Short mmCIF file of C-alpha atoms in Angstrom, two decimals:
data_model
loop_
_atom_site.label_atom_id
_atom_site.label_comp_id
_atom_site.label_asym_id
_atom_site.label_seq_id
_atom_site.Cartn_x
_atom_site.Cartn_y
_atom_site.Cartn_z
CA UNK K 1 175.47 71.08 102.09
CA UNK K 2 177.45 69.57 99.18
CA UNK K 3 180.29 71.23 97.33
CA UNK K 4 178.11 71.99 94.30
CA UNK K 5 175.39 73.49 96.47
CA UNK K 6 178.00 75.69 98.17
CA UNK K 7 179.42 76.69 94.76
CA UNK K 8 175.90 77.52 93.50
CA UNK K 9 175.30 79.62 96.64
CA UNK K 10 178.56 81.56 96.12
CA UNK K 11 177.72 82.20 92.42
CA UNK K 12 174.18 83.26 93.31
CA UNK K 13 175.43 85.69 95.97
CA UNK K 14 178.01 87.12 93.52
CA UNK K 15 175.31 87.66 90.88
CA UNK K 16 173.02 89.21 93.52
CA UNK K 17 175.78 91.62 94.65
CA UNK K 18 176.46 92.67 91.02
CA UNK K 19 172.77 93.04 90.16
CA UNK K 20 171.76 94.97 93.29
CA UNK K 21 174.89 97.12 93.14
CA UNK K 22 174.07 98.08 89.54
CA UNK K 23 170.39 98.73 90.36
CA UNK K 24 171.18 100.83 93.44
CA UNK K 25 173.84 102.79 91.51
CA UNK K 26 171.35 103.52 88.71
CA UNK K 27 168.69 104.44 91.25
CA UNK K 28 171.02 106.83 93.08
CA UNK K 29 172.35 108.23 89.80
CA UNK K 30 168.85 109.01 88.48
CA UNK K 31 168.02 110.98 91.64
CA UNK K 32 171.28 113.01 91.50
CA UNK K 33 172.02 112.48 95.19
CA UNK K 34 175.12 114.12 96.61
CA UNK K 35 176.93 112.77 99.67
CA UNK K 36 179.92 114.43 101.31
CA UNK K 37 180.08 116.99 98.49
CA UNK K 38 180.66 114.34 95.82
CA UNK K 39 179.24 114.42 92.31
CA UNK K 40 176.10 112.36 91.56
CA UNK K 41 178.08 109.74 89.62
CA UNK K 42 180.63 109.39 92.42
CA UNK K 43 177.80 109.28 94.97
CA UNK K 44 176.15 106.47 92.96
CA UNK K 45 179.46 104.56 92.93
CA UNK K 46 179.82 105.05 96.71
CA UNK K 47 176.25 103.84 97.28
CA UNK K 48 176.90 100.78 95.07
CA UNK K 49 180.10 99.99 97.03
CA UNK K 50 178.29 100.27 100.40
CA UNK K 51 175.47 98.13 99.00
CA UNK K 52 177.96 95.43 97.93
CA UNK K 53 179.64 95.58 101.38
CA UNK K 54 176.25 95.24 103.09
CA UNK K 55 175.21 92.30 100.94
CA UNK K 56 178.60 90.62 101.50
CA UNK K 57 178.19 91.09 105.29
CA UNK K 58 174.66 89.66 105.18
CA UNK K 59 175.94 86.76 103.07
CA UNK K 60 178.67 86.07 105.66
CA UNK K 61 176.10 86.14 108.47
CA UNK K 62 173.83 83.85 106.41
CA UNK K 63 176.76 81.47 105.91
CA UNK K 64 177.30 81.36 109.69
CA UNK K 65 173.59 80.69 110.25
CA UNK K 66 173.36 77.90 107.64
CA UNK K 67 176.60 76.02 108.36
CA UNK K 68 176.35 75.15 112.01
CA UNK K 69 179.66 73.24 112.23
CA UNK K 70 181.62 76.04 110.57
CA UNK K 71 179.95 78.63 112.81
CA UNK K 72 180.83 76.69 115.96
CA UNK K 73 184.42 76.20 114.83
CA UNK K 74 184.88 79.86 113.86
CA UNK K 75 183.09 81.37 116.85
CA UNK K 76 184.42 78.94 119.48
CA UNK K 77 187.98 78.46 118.20
CA UNK K 78 189.46 80.94 120.68
CA UNK K 79 187.28 79.55 123.49
CA UNK K 80 188.48 75.99 122.73
CA UNK K 81 192.12 77.11 122.74
CA UNK K 82 191.59 79.00 126.03
CA UNK K 83 189.85 75.94 127.54
CA UNK K 84 192.75 73.72 126.43
CA UNK K 85 195.31 76.08 127.99
CA UNK K 86 193.27 76.26 131.19
CA UNK K 87 193.09 72.46 131.40
CA UNK K 88 196.84 72.24 130.87
CA UNK K 89 197.34 74.70 133.73
CA UNK K 90 194.95 72.69 135.92
CA UNK K 91 196.82 69.54 135.03
CA UNK K 92 200.15 71.14 136.05
CA UNK K 93 198.56 72.35 139.29
CA UNK K 94 197.18 68.85 139.98
CA UNK K 95 200.56 67.29 139.27
CA UNK K 96 202.20 69.79 141.65
CA UNK K 97 199.56 69.01 144.29
CA UNK K 98 200.11 65.27 143.81
CA UNK K 99 203.88 65.82 144.21
CA UNK K 100 203.23 67.72 147.41
CA UNK K 101 200.93 64.94 148.63
CA UNK K 102 203.59 62.33 147.80
CA UNK K 103 206.17 64.38 149.71
CA UNK K 104 203.77 64.51 152.62
CA UNK K 105 203.29 60.74 152.39
CA UNK K 106 207.07 60.23 152.41
CA UNK K 107 207.36 62.58 155.33
CA UNK K 108 204.58 60.69 157.12
CA UNK K 109 206.34 57.43 156.40
CA UNK K 110 209.52 58.86 157.96
CA UNK K 111 207.55 59.99 160.96
CA UNK K 112 206.01 56.53 161.19
CA UNK K 113 209.51 55.01 161.32
CA UNK K 114 210.49 57.44 164.05
CA UNK K 115 207.36 56.53 165.95
CA UNK K 116 208.13 52.82 165.66
CA UNK K 117 211.60 53.47 167.06
CA UNK K 118 210.10 55.51 169.84
CA UNK K 119 207.63 52.64 170.44
CA UNK K 120 210.54 50.28 170.86
CA UNK K 121 212.20 52.67 173.27
CA UNK K 122 209.05 53.58 175.10
CA UNK K 123 206.85 50.51 175.63
CA UNK K 124 204.40 52.47 177.65
CA UNK K 125 203.49 54.70 174.68
CA UNK K 126 202.70 51.80 172.27
CA UNK K 127 198.93 52.25 172.26
CA UNK K 128 199.12 56.02 171.64
CA UNK K 129 201.63 55.53 168.80
CA UNK K 130 199.41 52.80 167.27
CA UNK K 131 196.37 55.09 167.26
CA UNK K 132 198.39 57.91 165.70
CA UNK K 133 199.75 55.52 163.08
CA UNK K 134 196.22 54.41 162.16
CA UNK K 135 195.15 58.06 161.82
CA UNK K 136 198.13 58.74 159.59
CA UNK K 137 197.22 55.74 157.41
CA UNK K 138 193.67 57.01 157.03
CA UNK K 139 195.02 60.44 156.02
CA UNK K 140 197.33 58.82 153.46
CA UNK K 141 194.41 56.80 152.02
CA UNK K 142 192.28 59.95 151.84
CA UNK K 143 195.07 61.84 150.04
CA UNK K 144 195.59 58.94 147.59
CA UNK K 145 191.85 58.83 146.85
CA UNK K 146 191.83 62.58 146.29
CA UNK K 147 194.80 62.24 143.93
CA UNK K 148 192.98 59.54 141.92
CA UNK K 149 189.86 61.71 141.65
CA UNK K 150 191.92 64.63 140.42
CA UNK K 151 193.64 62.39 137.86
CA UNK K 152 190.27 61.13 136.58
CA UNK K 153 188.97 64.72 136.22
CA UNK K 154 192.14 65.69 134.37
CA UNK K 155 191.75 62.71 131.99
CA UNK K 156 188.11 63.66 131.33
CA UNK K 157 189.10 67.25 130.50
CA UNK K 158 191.89 66.00 128.23
CA UNK K 159 189.43 63.69 126.44
CA UNK K 160 187.03 66.63 125.89
CA UNK K 161 189.81 68.82 124.50
CA UNK K 162 190.97 65.97 122.28
CA UNK K 163 187.42 65.48 120.93
CA UNK K 164 187.15 69.17 120.06
CA UNK K 165 190.56 69.10 118.37
CA UNK K 166 189.48 66.02 116.36
CA UNK K 167 186.30 67.86 115.25
CA UNK K 168 188.43 70.81 114.09
CA UNK K 169 190.77 68.46 112.22
CA UNK K 170 187.78 66.73 110.61
CA UNK K 171 186.48 70.06 109.32
CA UNK K 172 189.92 70.91 107.93
CA UNK K 173 190.05 67.45 106.26
CA UNK K 174 186.61 68.05 104.68
CA UNK K 175 187.86 71.38 103.29
CA UNK K 176 190.97 69.72 101.84
CA UNK K 177 188.84 66.95 100.30
CA UNK K 178 186.59 69.55 98.63
CA UNK K 179 189.66 71.33 97.19
CA UNK K 180 191.04 67.98 95.96
CA UNK K 181 187.70 67.13 94.28
CA UNK K 182 187.73 70.51 92.50
CA UNK K 183 191.28 69.91 91.24
CA UNK K 184 190.32 66.39 90.13
CA UNK K 185 187.28 67.73 88.23
CA UNK K 186 189.51 70.23 86.41
CA UNK K 187 191.96 67.47 85.48
CA UNK K 188 189.11 65.28 84.19
CA UNK K 189 187.83 68.18 82.06
CA UNK K 190 191.29 68.66 80.53
CA UNK K 191 191.51 64.90 79.90
CA UNK K 192 188.12 64.91 78.15
CA UNK K 193 189.21 67.82 75.94
CA UNK K 194 192.35 65.91 75.02
CA UNK K 195 190.28 62.80 74.28
CA UNK K 196 188.02 64.84 72.01
CA UNK K 197 191.02 66.15 70.03
CA UNK K 198 192.39 62.61 69.77
CA UNK K 199 189.06 61.29 68.44
CA UNK K 200 188.94 64.07 65.82
CA UNK K 201 192.46 63.14 64.70
CA UNK K 202 191.42 59.46 64.53
CA UNK K 203 188.47 60.44 62.32
CA UNK K 204 190.79 62.23 59.87
CA UNK K 205 193.16 59.26 59.88
CA UNK K 206 190.29 56.85 59.23
CA UNK K 207 189.10 58.91 56.29
CA UNK K 208 192.58 58.76 54.79
CA UNK K 209 192.67 55.04 55.43
CA UNK K 210 189.35 54.61 53.60
CA UNK K 211 190.84 56.29 50.54
CA UNK K 212 193.86 54.00 50.71
CA UNK K 213 191.63 50.93 51.02
CA UNK K 214 189.62 51.95 47.98
CA UNK K 215 192.81 52.25 45.93
CA UNK K 216 193.91 48.83 47.20
CA UNK K 217 190.54 47.38 46.20
CA UNK K 218 191.02 48.57 42.57
CA UNK K 219 194.47 46.94 42.47
CA UNK K 220 193.10 43.73 43.94
CA UNK K 221 190.30 43.60 41.35
CA UNK K 222 192.92 43.66 38.55
CA UNK K 223 194.76 40.74 40.20
CA UNK K 224 191.60 38.75 41.14
CA UNK K 225 192.47 35.77 38.88
CA UNK K 226 195.59 34.77 40.83
CA UNK K 227 194.76 36.17 44.34
CA UNK K 228 191.17 34.96 45.00
CA UNK K 229 191.83 33.69 48.49
CA UNK K 230 193.72 36.83 49.45
CA UNK K 231 190.96 38.90 47.86
CA UNK K 232 188.31 37.18 50.01
CA UNK K 233 190.20 38.02 53.15
CA UNK K 234 190.81 41.58 52.00
CA UNK K 235 187.12 41.99 51.07
CA UNK K 236 186.11 40.83 54.53
CA UNK K 237 188.49 43.31 56.14
CA UNK K 238 187.34 46.00 53.71
CA UNK K 239 183.68 45.36 54.60
CA UNK K 240 184.46 45.78 58.28
CA UNK K 241 186.36 48.98 57.62
CA UNK K 242 183.57 50.29 55.40
CA UNK K 243 181.03 49.64 58.16
CA UNK K 244 183.18 51.59 60.56
CA UNK K 245 183.60 54.34 58.00
CA UNK K 246 179.86 54.42 57.33
CA UNK K 247 179.30 54.86 61.04
CA UNK K 248 181.82 57.67 61.07
CA UNK K 249 180.20 59.26 58.01
CA UNK K 250 176.79 59.07 59.71
CA UNK K 251 178.29 60.81 62.74
CA UNK K 252 179.84 63.41 60.43
CA UNK K 253 176.46 64.05 58.77
CA UNK K 254 174.85 64.37 62.20
CA UNK K 255 177.52 66.89 63.19
CA UNK K 256 176.95 68.80 59.92
CA UNK K 257 173.20 68.86 60.66
CA UNK K 258 173.85 70.18 64.16
CA UNK K 259 176.17 72.80 62.67
CA UNK K 260 173.40 73.88 60.28
CA UNK K 261 170.89 74.04 63.14
CA UNK K 262 173.30 76.17 65.16
CA UNK K 263 173.76 78.48 62.17
CA UNK K 264 169.97 78.78 61.75
CA UNK K 265 169.57 79.49 65.47
CA UNK K 266 172.27 82.17 65.29
CA UNK K 267 170.52 83.73 62.28
CA UNK K 268 167.22 83.82 64.18
CA UNK K 269 168.88 85.35 67.21
CA UNK K 270 170.56 88.01 65.10
CA UNK K 271 167.14 89.17 63.78
CA UNK K 272 166.16 92.26 65.73
CA UNK K 273 169.37 92.24 67.83
CA UNK K 274 169.73 95.67 69.45
CA UNK K 275 173.18 97.13 68.72
CA UNK K 276 172.80 100.61 70.16
CA UNK K 277 172.19 104.13 68.93
CA UNK K 278 174.37 106.51 66.88
CA UNK K 279 173.96 110.30 66.90
CA UNK K 280 174.81 111.55 63.42
CA UNK K 281 176.05 115.05 62.78
CA UNK K 282 175.19 117.15 59.74
CA UNK K 283 177.99 115.66 57.61
CA UNK K 284 177.94 112.10 58.95
CA UNK K 285 176.31 109.21 57.13
CA UNK K 286 176.64 105.49 56.28
CA UNK K 287 180.39 105.42 56.91
CA UNK K 288 179.96 106.31 60.60
CA UNK K 289 177.05 103.85 60.91
CA UNK K 290 179.02 100.99 59.34
CA UNK K 291 182.03 101.67 61.58
CA UNK K 292 179.84 101.64 64.70
CA UNK K 293 178.07 98.45 63.52
CA UNK K 294 181.42 96.78 62.87
CA UNK K 295 182.71 97.58 66.37
CA UNK K 296 179.50 96.32 68.03
CA UNK K 297 179.55 93.11 65.93
CA UNK K 298 183.19 92.41 66.85
CA UNK K 299 182.34 92.85 70.53
CA UNK K 300 179.53 90.28 70.13
CA UNK K 301 181.89 87.73 68.52
CA UNK K 302 181.03 88.16 64.82
CA UNK K 303 183.65 88.46 62.08
CA UNK K 304 182.30 91.81 61.02
CA UNK K 305 179.14 93.65 60.00
CA UNK K 306 177.46 94.71 56.73
CA UNK K 307 175.11 97.67 56.76
CA UNK K 308 171.84 97.32 54.85
CA UNK K 309 170.86 100.75 53.62
CA UNK K 310 172.04 103.96 55.20
CA UNK K 311 171.12 107.39 56.49
CA UNK K 312 172.60 110.88 56.62
CA UNK K 313 172.49 113.25 59.57
CA UNK K 314 171.63 115.22 61.44
CA UNK K 315 169.56 112.71 63.37
CA UNK K 316 169.57 109.50 65.41
CA UNK K 317 170.13 106.02 63.95
CA UNK K 318 169.14 102.89 65.91
CA UNK K 319 171.15 99.83 64.80
CA UNK K 320 169.43 96.40 64.76
CA UNK K 321 170.47 92.96 63.59
CA UNK K 322 168.87 91.78 60.33
CA UNK K 323 170.44 88.35 59.90
CA UNK K 324 173.68 86.37 59.80
CA UNK K 325 175.74 85.38 56.76
CA UNK K 326 179.17 83.65 56.72
CA UNK K 327 180.11 84.96 60.14
CA UNK K 328 179.13 88.53 59.22
CA UNK K 329 176.23 90.25 61.01
CA UNK K 330 173.72 92.02 58.77
CA UNK K 331 172.71 95.36 60.29
CA UNK K 332 169.69 97.56 59.54
CA UNK K 333 169.47 101.20 60.73
CA UNK K 334 166.26 102.95 61.82
CA UNK K 335 166.80 106.68 61.22
CA UNK K 336 165.02 109.51 63.07
CA UNK K 337 165.74 113.04 61.76
CA UNK K 338 166.72 115.65 64.32
CA UNK K 339 163.72 117.86 65.03
CA UNK K 340 162.65 120.12 67.91
CA UNK K 341 159.13 119.14 68.96
CA UNK K 342 158.11 121.24 71.98
CA UNK K 343 159.71 123.90 74.20
CA UNK K 344 160.26 123.55 77.93
CA UNK K 345 157.06 123.90 79.96
CA UNK K 346 154.81 122.54 77.19
CA UNK K 347 151.88 120.43 78.45
CA UNK K 348 151.71 117.35 76.24
CA UNK K 349 148.50 115.88 77.68
CA UNK K 350 146.18 116.57 80.62
CA UNK K 351 143.05 115.29 82.31
CA UNK K 352 140.47 116.66 84.77
CA UNK K 353 138.87 114.11 87.09
CA UNK K 354 137.35 113.56 90.52
CA UNK K 355 140.07 112.21 92.79
CA UNK K 356 138.47 109.48 94.90
CA UNK K 357 141.58 107.57 95.90
CA UNK K 358 144.83 106.06 94.67
CA UNK K 359 143.26 103.43 92.30
CA UNK K 360 141.34 106.14 90.40
CA UNK K 361 144.41 108.44 90.33
CA UNK K 362 146.64 105.61 89.08
CA UNK K 363 144.21 104.75 86.25
CA UNK K 364 144.03 108.41 85.13
CA UNK K 365 147.83 108.83 85.25
CA UNK K 366 148.33 105.68 83.17
CA UNK K 367 145.76 106.86 80.61
CA UNK K 368 147.44 110.30 80.33
CA UNK K 369 150.87 108.66 80.07
CA UNK K 370 149.63 106.37 77.26
CA UNK K 371 148.38 109.42 75.34
CA UNK K 372 151.78 111.09 75.76
CA UNK K 373 153.57 107.95 74.57
CA UNK K 374 151.41 107.72 71.45
CA UNK K 375 151.95 111.41 70.75
CA UNK K 376 155.73 110.98 71.03
CA UNK K 377 155.67 108.05 68.61
CA UNK K 378 153.50 109.99 66.16
CA UNK K 379 155.96 112.92 66.21
CA UNK K 380 158.90 110.64 65.31
CA UNK K 381 160.50 109.91 68.72
CA UNK K 382 162.22 106.47 68.79
CA UNK K 383 160.31 103.77 70.75
CA UNK K 384 163.39 103.43 73.00
CA UNK K 385 162.83 107.04 74.18
CA UNK K 386 159.01 106.99 74.23
CA UNK K 387 158.73 105.09 77.52
CA UNK K 388 156.49 107.17 79.72
CA UNK K 389 155.47 106.85 82.45
CA UNK K 390 158.06 104.79 84.28
CA UNK K 391 157.37 103.45 87.76
CA UNK K 392 159.27 106.42 89.20
CA UNK K 393 157.19 108.93 87.19
CA UNK K 394 153.98 107.17 88.27
CA UNK K 395 155.04 107.23 91.92
CA UNK K 396 155.82 110.97 91.71
CA UNK K 397 152.42 111.61 90.12
CA UNK K 398 150.62 109.67 92.86
CA UNK K 399 152.61 111.62 95.46
CA UNK K 400 151.36 114.90 93.93
CA UNK K 401 147.74 113.73 94.19
CA UNK K 402 148.04 112.29 97.69
CA UNK K 403 145.98 114.29 100.15
CA UNK K 404 144.08 116.17 97.43
CA UNK K 405 140.35 115.46 97.17
CA UNK K 406 137.70 116.71 94.80
CA UNK K 407 138.17 117.69 91.18
CA UNK K 408 141.82 118.05 90.17
CA UNK K 409 143.61 118.66 86.88
CA UNK K 410 146.85 116.85 86.14
CA UNK K 411 149.06 116.95 83.06
CA UNK K 412 152.40 115.85 81.65
CA UNK K 413 154.80 118.81 81.36
CA UNK K 414 158.09 118.94 79.45
CA UNK K 415 160.89 119.84 81.89
CA UNK K 416 163.17 120.77 78.99
CA UNK K 417 163.05 121.10 75.24
CA UNK K 418 161.82 117.91 73.57
CA UNK K 419 163.83 116.69 70.57
CA UNK K 420 163.42 113.54 68.49
CA UNK K 421 167.04 112.49 69.09
CA UNK K 422 167.14 112.81 72.90
CA UNK K 423 165.25 111.08 75.74
CA UNK K 424 162.53 113.55 76.74
CA UNK K 425 162.43 114.88 80.31
CA UNK K 426 158.74 114.65 81.29
CA UNK K 427 156.90 114.69 84.62
CA UNK K 428 153.37 114.81 86.02
CA UNK K 429 152.31 118.23 87.32
CA UNK K 430 149.15 119.70 88.81
CA UNK K 431 147.59 122.29 86.47
CA UNK K 432 145.27 125.18 87.09
CA UNK K 433 142.03 125.93 85.26
CA UNK K 434 138.35 125.49 86.00
CA UNK K 435 136.97 121.99 86.60
CA UNK K 436 134.93 120.34 83.89
CA UNK K 437 135.92 120.22 80.21
CA UNK K 438 139.63 120.67 79.56
CA UNK K 439 140.84 124.19 78.90
CA UNK K 440 143.35 125.08 76.16
CA UNK K 441 147.00 124.62 77.12
CA UNK K 442 149.45 125.86 78.22
CA UNK K 443 147.93 126.45 81.67
CA UNK K 444 149.57 127.56 84.84
CA UNK K 445 151.18 125.02 87.14
CA UNK K 446 149.80 124.65 90.68
CA UNK K 447 152.42 124.81 93.41
#
């Protein structure tokens, strides 16, 4: 895997950790879980941290599975060191054994000299001494052969250890090369930025030079009668410079066109840009909205913000981008007056149907949820708050209907008071009442 592929993998895993951590934290926060007596927000943070740790551990295991060389070096580093130490100990033992064998050979050589002397003294024992000498020579040859075999085994083990050390050094060299390439890329980027600044300075200098040449041309035209030859040369040089300047002017016009296109694109992007919501009190109005719009615009990189229109509380104002002008973001406010719509326990919509399975139940729940959403929009609830049912609400509704057969009645009940300036707390609930045509609400809830 190349350096860029590894960099892309690291960036992807970082984005995945951030995204999943945020999603899991939101999921745990919405369910108000409590672990170890902590608050729901702290529990969500703890869950997000454990999720990030788990993803990081899985990423590390995935790295070990993908990069075989790195896995072998990391997992077998201690084993290689232990094997090298063991081979060194074996080598020392073999050297000691060879020294002992050499001492034995020297001792045998001394004994052979004594036997030769005894052979001279005792002629009758010559044949026995000769046979013993031959046996001693065979033993010496056997010991020498054994020593050579041990030396060859030691050299083979040393070669294996050396090969493993070379592989480890090669991996370290590859890592250093990757770091050097990254540093070189950064230096090249800085050099390119410097080159760009130098070219911009050259363009300004050339423009000044063009002005100077034009002034020189006017002077030369006045002196044309006595400097025709010099004028011809100057005109030739001036034509070359003008061609270069024309090229630079064409490039400048192209850059101006690109600048205009970027400005148009920024203006299009600013249309409908969501800037957040502002809860206005009874005495608050356009001043608070403009201050909030200015802060949001500065955070997005604009010079400031200008509010188009205004509103006065109490109520909820939703700020949206309406254009872009001279670095200033134009902001429009959608205002929703504060109004209490329904009390807690109110049934906003209901349906009676024959429950034949999950597909039929899902279709009915979606149809009831769509009716509730339309009713919220008609009563003046912002579209950002009129998002019912979510996947979680739908799953809870299907869980209520699971295991229930026959004719059932389901409705959407307000868990708290419903206001136009707050996200409504709604849920699917089973309702009582006779089957058939719907009965007037409110009805009793089935436990």
